[in-house]
Coordinates of C-alpha atoms in Angstrom, one line a residue:
X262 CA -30.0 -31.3 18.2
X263 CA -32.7 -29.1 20.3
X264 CA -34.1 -26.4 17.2
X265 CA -33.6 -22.7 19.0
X266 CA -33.5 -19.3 18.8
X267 CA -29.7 -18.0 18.0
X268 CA -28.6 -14.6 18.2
X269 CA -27.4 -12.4 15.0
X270 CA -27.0 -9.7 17.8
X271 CA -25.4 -10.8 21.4
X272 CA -27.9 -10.9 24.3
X273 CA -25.2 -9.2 26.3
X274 CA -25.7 -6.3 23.9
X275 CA -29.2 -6.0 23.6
X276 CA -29.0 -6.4 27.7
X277 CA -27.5 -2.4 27.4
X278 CA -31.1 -1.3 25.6
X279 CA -33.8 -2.6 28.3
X280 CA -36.8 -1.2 28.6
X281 CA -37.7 -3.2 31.3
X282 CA -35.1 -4.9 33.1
X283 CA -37.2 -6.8 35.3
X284 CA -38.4 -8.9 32.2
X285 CA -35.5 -8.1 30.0
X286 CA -37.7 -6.8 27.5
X287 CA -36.7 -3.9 24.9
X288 CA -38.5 -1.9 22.8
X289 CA -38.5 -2.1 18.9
X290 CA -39.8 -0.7 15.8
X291 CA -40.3 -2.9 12.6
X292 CA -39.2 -1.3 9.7
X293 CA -41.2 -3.8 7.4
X294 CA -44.5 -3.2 9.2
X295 CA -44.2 0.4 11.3
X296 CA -45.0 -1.3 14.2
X297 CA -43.3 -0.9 17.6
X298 CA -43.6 -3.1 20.5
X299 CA -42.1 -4.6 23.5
X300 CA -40.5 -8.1 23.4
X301 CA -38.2 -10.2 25.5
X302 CA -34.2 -10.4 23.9
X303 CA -35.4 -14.1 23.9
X304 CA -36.9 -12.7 20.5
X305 CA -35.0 -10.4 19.2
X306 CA -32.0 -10.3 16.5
X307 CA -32.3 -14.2 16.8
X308 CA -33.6 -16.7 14.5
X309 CA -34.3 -20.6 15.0
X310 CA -31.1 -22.2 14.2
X311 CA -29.6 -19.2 13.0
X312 CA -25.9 -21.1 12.7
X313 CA -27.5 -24.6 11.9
X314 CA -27.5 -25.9 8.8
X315 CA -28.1 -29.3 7.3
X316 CA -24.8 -31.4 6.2
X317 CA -24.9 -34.2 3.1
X318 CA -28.8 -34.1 3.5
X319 CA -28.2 -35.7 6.8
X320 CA -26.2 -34.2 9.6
X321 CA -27.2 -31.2 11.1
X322 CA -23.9 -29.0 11.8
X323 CA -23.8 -25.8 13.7
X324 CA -21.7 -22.6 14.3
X325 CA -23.6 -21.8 17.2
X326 CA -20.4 -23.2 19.8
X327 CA -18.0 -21.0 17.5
X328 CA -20.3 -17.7 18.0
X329 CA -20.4 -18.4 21.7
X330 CA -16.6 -18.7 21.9
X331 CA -15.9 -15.5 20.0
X332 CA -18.4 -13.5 22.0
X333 CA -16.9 -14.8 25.4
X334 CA -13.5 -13.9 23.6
X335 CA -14.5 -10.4 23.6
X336 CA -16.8 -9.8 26.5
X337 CA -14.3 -9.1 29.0
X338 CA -12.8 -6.0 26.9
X339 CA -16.7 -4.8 26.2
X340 CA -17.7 -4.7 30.1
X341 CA -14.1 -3.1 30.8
X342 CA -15.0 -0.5 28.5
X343 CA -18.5 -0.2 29.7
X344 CA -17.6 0.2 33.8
X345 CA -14.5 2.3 32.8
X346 CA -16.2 4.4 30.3
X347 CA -12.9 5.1 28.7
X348 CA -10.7 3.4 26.2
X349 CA -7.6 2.0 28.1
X350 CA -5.5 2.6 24.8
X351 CA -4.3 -0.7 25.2
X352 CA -3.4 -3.1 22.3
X353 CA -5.2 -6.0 23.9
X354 CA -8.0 -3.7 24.3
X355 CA -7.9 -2.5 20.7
X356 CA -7.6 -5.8 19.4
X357 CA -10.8 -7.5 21.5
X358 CA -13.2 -4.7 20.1
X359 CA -11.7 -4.6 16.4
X360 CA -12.4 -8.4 16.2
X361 CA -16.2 -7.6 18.2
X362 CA -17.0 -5.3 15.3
X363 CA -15.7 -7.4 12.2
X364 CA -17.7 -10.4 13.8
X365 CA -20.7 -8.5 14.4
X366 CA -20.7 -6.8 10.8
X367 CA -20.1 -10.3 9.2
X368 CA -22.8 -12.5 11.1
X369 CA -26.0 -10.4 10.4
X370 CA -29.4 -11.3 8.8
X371 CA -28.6 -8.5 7.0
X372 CA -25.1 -9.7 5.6
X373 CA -26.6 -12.7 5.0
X374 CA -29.9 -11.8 3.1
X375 CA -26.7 -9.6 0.6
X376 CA -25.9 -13.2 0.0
X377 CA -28.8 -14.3 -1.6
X378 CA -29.0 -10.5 -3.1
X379 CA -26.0 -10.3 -5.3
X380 CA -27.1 -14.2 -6.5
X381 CA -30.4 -13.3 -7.7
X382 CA -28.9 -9.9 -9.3
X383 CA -26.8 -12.2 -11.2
X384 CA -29.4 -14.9 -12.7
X385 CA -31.7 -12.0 -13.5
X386 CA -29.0 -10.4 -15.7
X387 CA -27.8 -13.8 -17.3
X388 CA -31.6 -14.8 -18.2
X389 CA -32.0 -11.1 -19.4
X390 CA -29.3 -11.4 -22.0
X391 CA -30.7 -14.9 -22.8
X392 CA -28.8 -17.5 -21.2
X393 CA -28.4 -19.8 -18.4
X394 CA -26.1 -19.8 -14.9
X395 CA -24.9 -23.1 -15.9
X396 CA -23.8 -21.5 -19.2
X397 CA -21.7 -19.1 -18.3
X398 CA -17.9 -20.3 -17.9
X399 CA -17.1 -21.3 -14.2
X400 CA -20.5 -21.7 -13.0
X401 CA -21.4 -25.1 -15.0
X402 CA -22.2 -26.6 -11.9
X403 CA -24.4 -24.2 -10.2
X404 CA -27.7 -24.4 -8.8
X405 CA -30.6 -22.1 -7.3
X406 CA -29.4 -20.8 -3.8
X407 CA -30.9 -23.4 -0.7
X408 CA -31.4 -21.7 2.6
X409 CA -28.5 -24.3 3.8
X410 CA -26.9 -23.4 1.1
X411 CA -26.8 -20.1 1.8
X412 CA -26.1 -20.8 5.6
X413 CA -22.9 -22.6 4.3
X414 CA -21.9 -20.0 2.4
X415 CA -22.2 -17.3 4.7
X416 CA -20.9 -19.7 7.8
X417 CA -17.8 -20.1 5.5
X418 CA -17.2 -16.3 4.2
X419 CA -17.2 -15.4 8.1
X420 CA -14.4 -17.5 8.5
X421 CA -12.6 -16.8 5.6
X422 CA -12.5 -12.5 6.4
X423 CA -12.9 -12.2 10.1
X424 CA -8.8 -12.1 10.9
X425 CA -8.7 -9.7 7.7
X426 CA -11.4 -7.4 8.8
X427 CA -10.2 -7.3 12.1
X428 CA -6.9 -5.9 11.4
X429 CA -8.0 -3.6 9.1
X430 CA -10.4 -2.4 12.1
X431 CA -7.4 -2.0 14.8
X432 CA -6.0 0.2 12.2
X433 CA -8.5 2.5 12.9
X434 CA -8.5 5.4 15.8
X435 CA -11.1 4.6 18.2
X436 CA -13.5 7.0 20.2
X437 CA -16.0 6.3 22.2
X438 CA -19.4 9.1 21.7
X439 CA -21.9 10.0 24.6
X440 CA -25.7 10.2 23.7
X441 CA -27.0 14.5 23.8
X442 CA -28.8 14.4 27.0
X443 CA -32.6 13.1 27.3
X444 CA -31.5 10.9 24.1
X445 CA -30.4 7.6 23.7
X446 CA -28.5 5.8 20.9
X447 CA -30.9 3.3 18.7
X448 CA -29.4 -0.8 18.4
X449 CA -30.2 -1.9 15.1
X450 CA -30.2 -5.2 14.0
X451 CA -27.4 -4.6 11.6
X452 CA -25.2 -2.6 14.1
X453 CA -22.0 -1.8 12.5
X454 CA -22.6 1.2 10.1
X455 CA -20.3 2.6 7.7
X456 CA -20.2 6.4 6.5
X457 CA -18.0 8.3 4.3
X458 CA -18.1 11.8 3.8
X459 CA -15.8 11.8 0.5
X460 CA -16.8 11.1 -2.7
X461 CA -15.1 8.4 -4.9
X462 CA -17.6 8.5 -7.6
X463 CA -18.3 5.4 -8.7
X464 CA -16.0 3.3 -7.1
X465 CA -18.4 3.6 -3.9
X466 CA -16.7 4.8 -0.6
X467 CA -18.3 1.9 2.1
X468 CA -15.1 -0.2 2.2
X469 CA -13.3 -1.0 5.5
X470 CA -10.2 0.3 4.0
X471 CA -11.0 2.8 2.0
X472 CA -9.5 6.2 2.6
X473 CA -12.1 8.6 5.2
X474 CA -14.2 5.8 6.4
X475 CA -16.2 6.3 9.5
X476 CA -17.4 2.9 11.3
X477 CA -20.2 3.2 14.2
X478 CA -21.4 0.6 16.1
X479 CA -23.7 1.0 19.8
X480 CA -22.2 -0.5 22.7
X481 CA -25.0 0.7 24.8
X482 CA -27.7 3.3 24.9
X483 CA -25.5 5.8 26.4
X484 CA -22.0 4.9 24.3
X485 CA -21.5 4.3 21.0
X486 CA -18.0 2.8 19.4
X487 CA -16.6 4.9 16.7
X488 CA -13.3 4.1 14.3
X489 CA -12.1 6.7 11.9
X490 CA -10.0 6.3 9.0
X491 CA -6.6 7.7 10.6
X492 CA -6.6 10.1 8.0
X493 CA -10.0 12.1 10.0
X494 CA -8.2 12.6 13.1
X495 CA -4.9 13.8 11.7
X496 CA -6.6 16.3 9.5
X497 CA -8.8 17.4 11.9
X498 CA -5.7 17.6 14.0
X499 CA -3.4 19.9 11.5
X500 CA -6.1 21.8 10.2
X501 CA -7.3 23.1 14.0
X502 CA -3.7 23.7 14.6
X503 CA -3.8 26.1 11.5
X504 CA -6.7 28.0 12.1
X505 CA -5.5 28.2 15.8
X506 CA -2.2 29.7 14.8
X507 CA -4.1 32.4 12.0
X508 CA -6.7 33.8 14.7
X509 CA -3.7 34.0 17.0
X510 CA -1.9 35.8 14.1
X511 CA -4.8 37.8 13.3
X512 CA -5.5 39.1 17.3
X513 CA -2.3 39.9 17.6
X514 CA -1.9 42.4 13.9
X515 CA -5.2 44.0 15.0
X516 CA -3.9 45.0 18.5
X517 CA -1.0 46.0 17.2
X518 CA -2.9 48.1 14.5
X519 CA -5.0 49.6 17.3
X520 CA -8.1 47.9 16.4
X521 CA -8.3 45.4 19.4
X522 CA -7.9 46.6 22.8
X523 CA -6.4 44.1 25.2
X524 CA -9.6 42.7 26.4
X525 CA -11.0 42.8 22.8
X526 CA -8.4 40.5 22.3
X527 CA -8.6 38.1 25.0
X528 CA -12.7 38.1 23.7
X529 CA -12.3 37.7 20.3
X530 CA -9.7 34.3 21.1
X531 CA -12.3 33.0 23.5
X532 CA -14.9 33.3 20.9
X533 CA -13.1 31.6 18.7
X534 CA -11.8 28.6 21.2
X535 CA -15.7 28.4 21.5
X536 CA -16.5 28.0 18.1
X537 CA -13.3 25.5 18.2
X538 CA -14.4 23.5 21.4
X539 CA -16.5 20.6 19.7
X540 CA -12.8 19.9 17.5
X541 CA -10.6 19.9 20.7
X542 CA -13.0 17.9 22.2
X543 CA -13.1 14.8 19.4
X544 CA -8.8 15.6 19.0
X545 CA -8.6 14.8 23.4
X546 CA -11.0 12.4 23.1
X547 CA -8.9 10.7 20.4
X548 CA -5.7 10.5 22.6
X549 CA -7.0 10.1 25.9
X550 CA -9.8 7.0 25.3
X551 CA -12.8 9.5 27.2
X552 CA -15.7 9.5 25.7
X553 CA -17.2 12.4 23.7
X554 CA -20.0 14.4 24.0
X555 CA -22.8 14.6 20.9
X556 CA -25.8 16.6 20.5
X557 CA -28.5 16.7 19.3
X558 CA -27.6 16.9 15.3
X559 CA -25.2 13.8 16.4
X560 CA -27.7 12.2 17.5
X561 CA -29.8 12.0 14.8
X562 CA -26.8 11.1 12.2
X563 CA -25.9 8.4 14.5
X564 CA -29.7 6.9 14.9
X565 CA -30.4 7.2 11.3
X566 CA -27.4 5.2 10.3
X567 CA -28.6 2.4 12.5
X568 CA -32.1 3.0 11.0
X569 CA -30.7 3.1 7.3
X570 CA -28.7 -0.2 7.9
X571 CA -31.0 -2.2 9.9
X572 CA -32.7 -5.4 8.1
X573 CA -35.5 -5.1 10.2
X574 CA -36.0 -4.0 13.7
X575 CA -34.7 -1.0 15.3
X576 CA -34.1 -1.1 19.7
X577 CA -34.5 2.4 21.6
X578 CA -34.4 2.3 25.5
X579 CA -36.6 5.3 25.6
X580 CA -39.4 3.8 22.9
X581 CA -38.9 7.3 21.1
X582 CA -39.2 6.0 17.3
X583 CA -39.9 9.5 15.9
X584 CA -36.9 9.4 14.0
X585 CA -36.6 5.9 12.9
X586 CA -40.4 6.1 11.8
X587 CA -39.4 9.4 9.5
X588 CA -37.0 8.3 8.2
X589 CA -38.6 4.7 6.8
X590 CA -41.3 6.6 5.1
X591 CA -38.9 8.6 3.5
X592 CA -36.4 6.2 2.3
X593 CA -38.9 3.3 1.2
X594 CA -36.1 1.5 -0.5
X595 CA -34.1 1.0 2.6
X596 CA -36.7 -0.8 5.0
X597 CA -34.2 -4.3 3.9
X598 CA -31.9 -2.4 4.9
X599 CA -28.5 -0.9 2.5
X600 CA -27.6 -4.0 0.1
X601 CA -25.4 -3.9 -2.4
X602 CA -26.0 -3.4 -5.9
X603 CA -25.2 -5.1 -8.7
X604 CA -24.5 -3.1 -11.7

């Protein structure tokens, strides 16, 4: 079997951040290094036999035909999404881009590399207190992690979660996000990012199904996926429809008090729709699959998740690293990437 490059990351995707399209090249920035350059997607999120691994020492056995499959399972919902630029609210549709985003956050260099992380957290800490892997009950039969080893492993675990993640994915409420204008989303090599803005202490608050999550994941330069924790959107939804109904309340008591005129009041409501708009905007966007706009503090949340979870390289249509190259020299620990500790 022919040794070659297989994608981590699906050409069809990196095809949406081309700097050049004659050459299909993009533009990148190495988080290990600081370097940026220009490379073909030939090169990039791919490794040589990526999904091979070796098989009783003899046979070479590959997941490389299974990755295709899947990806030409999906594709047809991704490019519908893409020329529409609008959810179809379908279940089919739903379905197709849940299982795109639990495959892509499963088959990473990144998920892969946690692998081999949580291993060597776990030998260090036996041979710390003194003792050996092969001592401890369970493990009698263990031995240091082989890179076909760790293919296996990982080859198997995808298998094993992908109809689990997926469905806890179509859960979700999707919405797509437009780029602020003159920006473009960054594609990092470890594209589906989690975020949580509620605090479970230490439980974490980074799993699929835990209660507030937010998943991202670029489809494009100019449209990023997003799935929210159903809770988001419904409290977003009933606590707009509060405030709505006490500035209503609150016009009307100062009219009739004589301290609003009739304008004043249609002013001080507009004011506050303003101040309400970027809320009624996600809530429609929400229910009618259109995409939403972001600006520019969006923007860089969204591109410094993709920076914080990428192993290594970070894609930008426009070549504008400024952000990406901030942020790596001032979260040193996270140029692998997030990876999960061990405590």
């Amino acid at each position: 079997m022919a040794a070659e490059n297989q994608h981590y990351v699906p050409k069809f995707i990196l095809r949406q951040f081309l700097s050049d399209e004659k050459r299909e090249q993009v533009s990148v920035f190495d988080k290990h290094t600081g370097r940026t350059f220009a490379t073909s997607i030939r090169n990039m999120m791919a490794e040589r036999r990526f999904n091979d691994f070796t098989f009783d020492d003899e046979w070479i056995a590959s997941f490389e035909p299974i990755a295709c499959a899947a990806e030409d399972q999906v594709l047809p919902s991704y490019r519908k999404v893409l020329n529409d630029r609008q959810l179809d609210k379908s279940p089919e549709q739903k379905a197709a881009l849940a299982m795109m985003l639990a495959f892509q956050l499963l088959r990473t260099k990144a998920t892969r590399d946690q692998w081999q992380a949580i291993e060597e957290a776990l030998v260090k800490k036996v041979e710390e207190s003194g003792g050996r892997m092969q001592d401890v009950r369970g493990w009698e039969d263990w031995q240091p992690m082989t890179e076909d080893r760790l293919k296996r492993e990982h080859l198997l675990s995808i298998q094993g979660s992908i109809e689990d993640y997926a469905q806890i994915i179509a859960a979700k409420d999707f919405v797509l996000a437009e780029p602020a204008q003159g920006r473009s989303f960054y594609l990092g090599d470890n594209p589906v990012c989690l975020a949580n803005a509620l605090d479970f202490g230490p439980r974490g608050n980074l799993g699929l199904a835990v209660q507030g999550i937010e998943i991202y994941m670029p489809l494009a330069s100019d449209l990023m996926l997003c799935a929210f924790c159903p809770s988001i959107i419904e409290g977003l939804r009933e606590t707009h429809k509060r405030r709505k109904d006490a500035r209503q309340a609150e016009a009307v008591s100062r009219l009739m008090k004589g301290q609003l005129s009739a304008a004043g009041m249609r002013q001080f409501l507009d004011a506050a729709k303003a101040t309400a708009r970027p809320v009624e905007e996600l809530l429609s966007a929400a229910a009618d699959g259109h995409p939403v706009s972001s600006n520019d503090d969006n923007m860089d949340y969204y591109n410094s998740l993709q920076t914080s979870y990428a192993y290594r390289y970070v894609v930008c249509q426009q070549a504008d690293f400024a952000l990406a190259k901030s942020f790596n020299s001032e979260n040193p620990d996270l140029k692998r990437g997030r990876r999960i500790q061990v405590a």
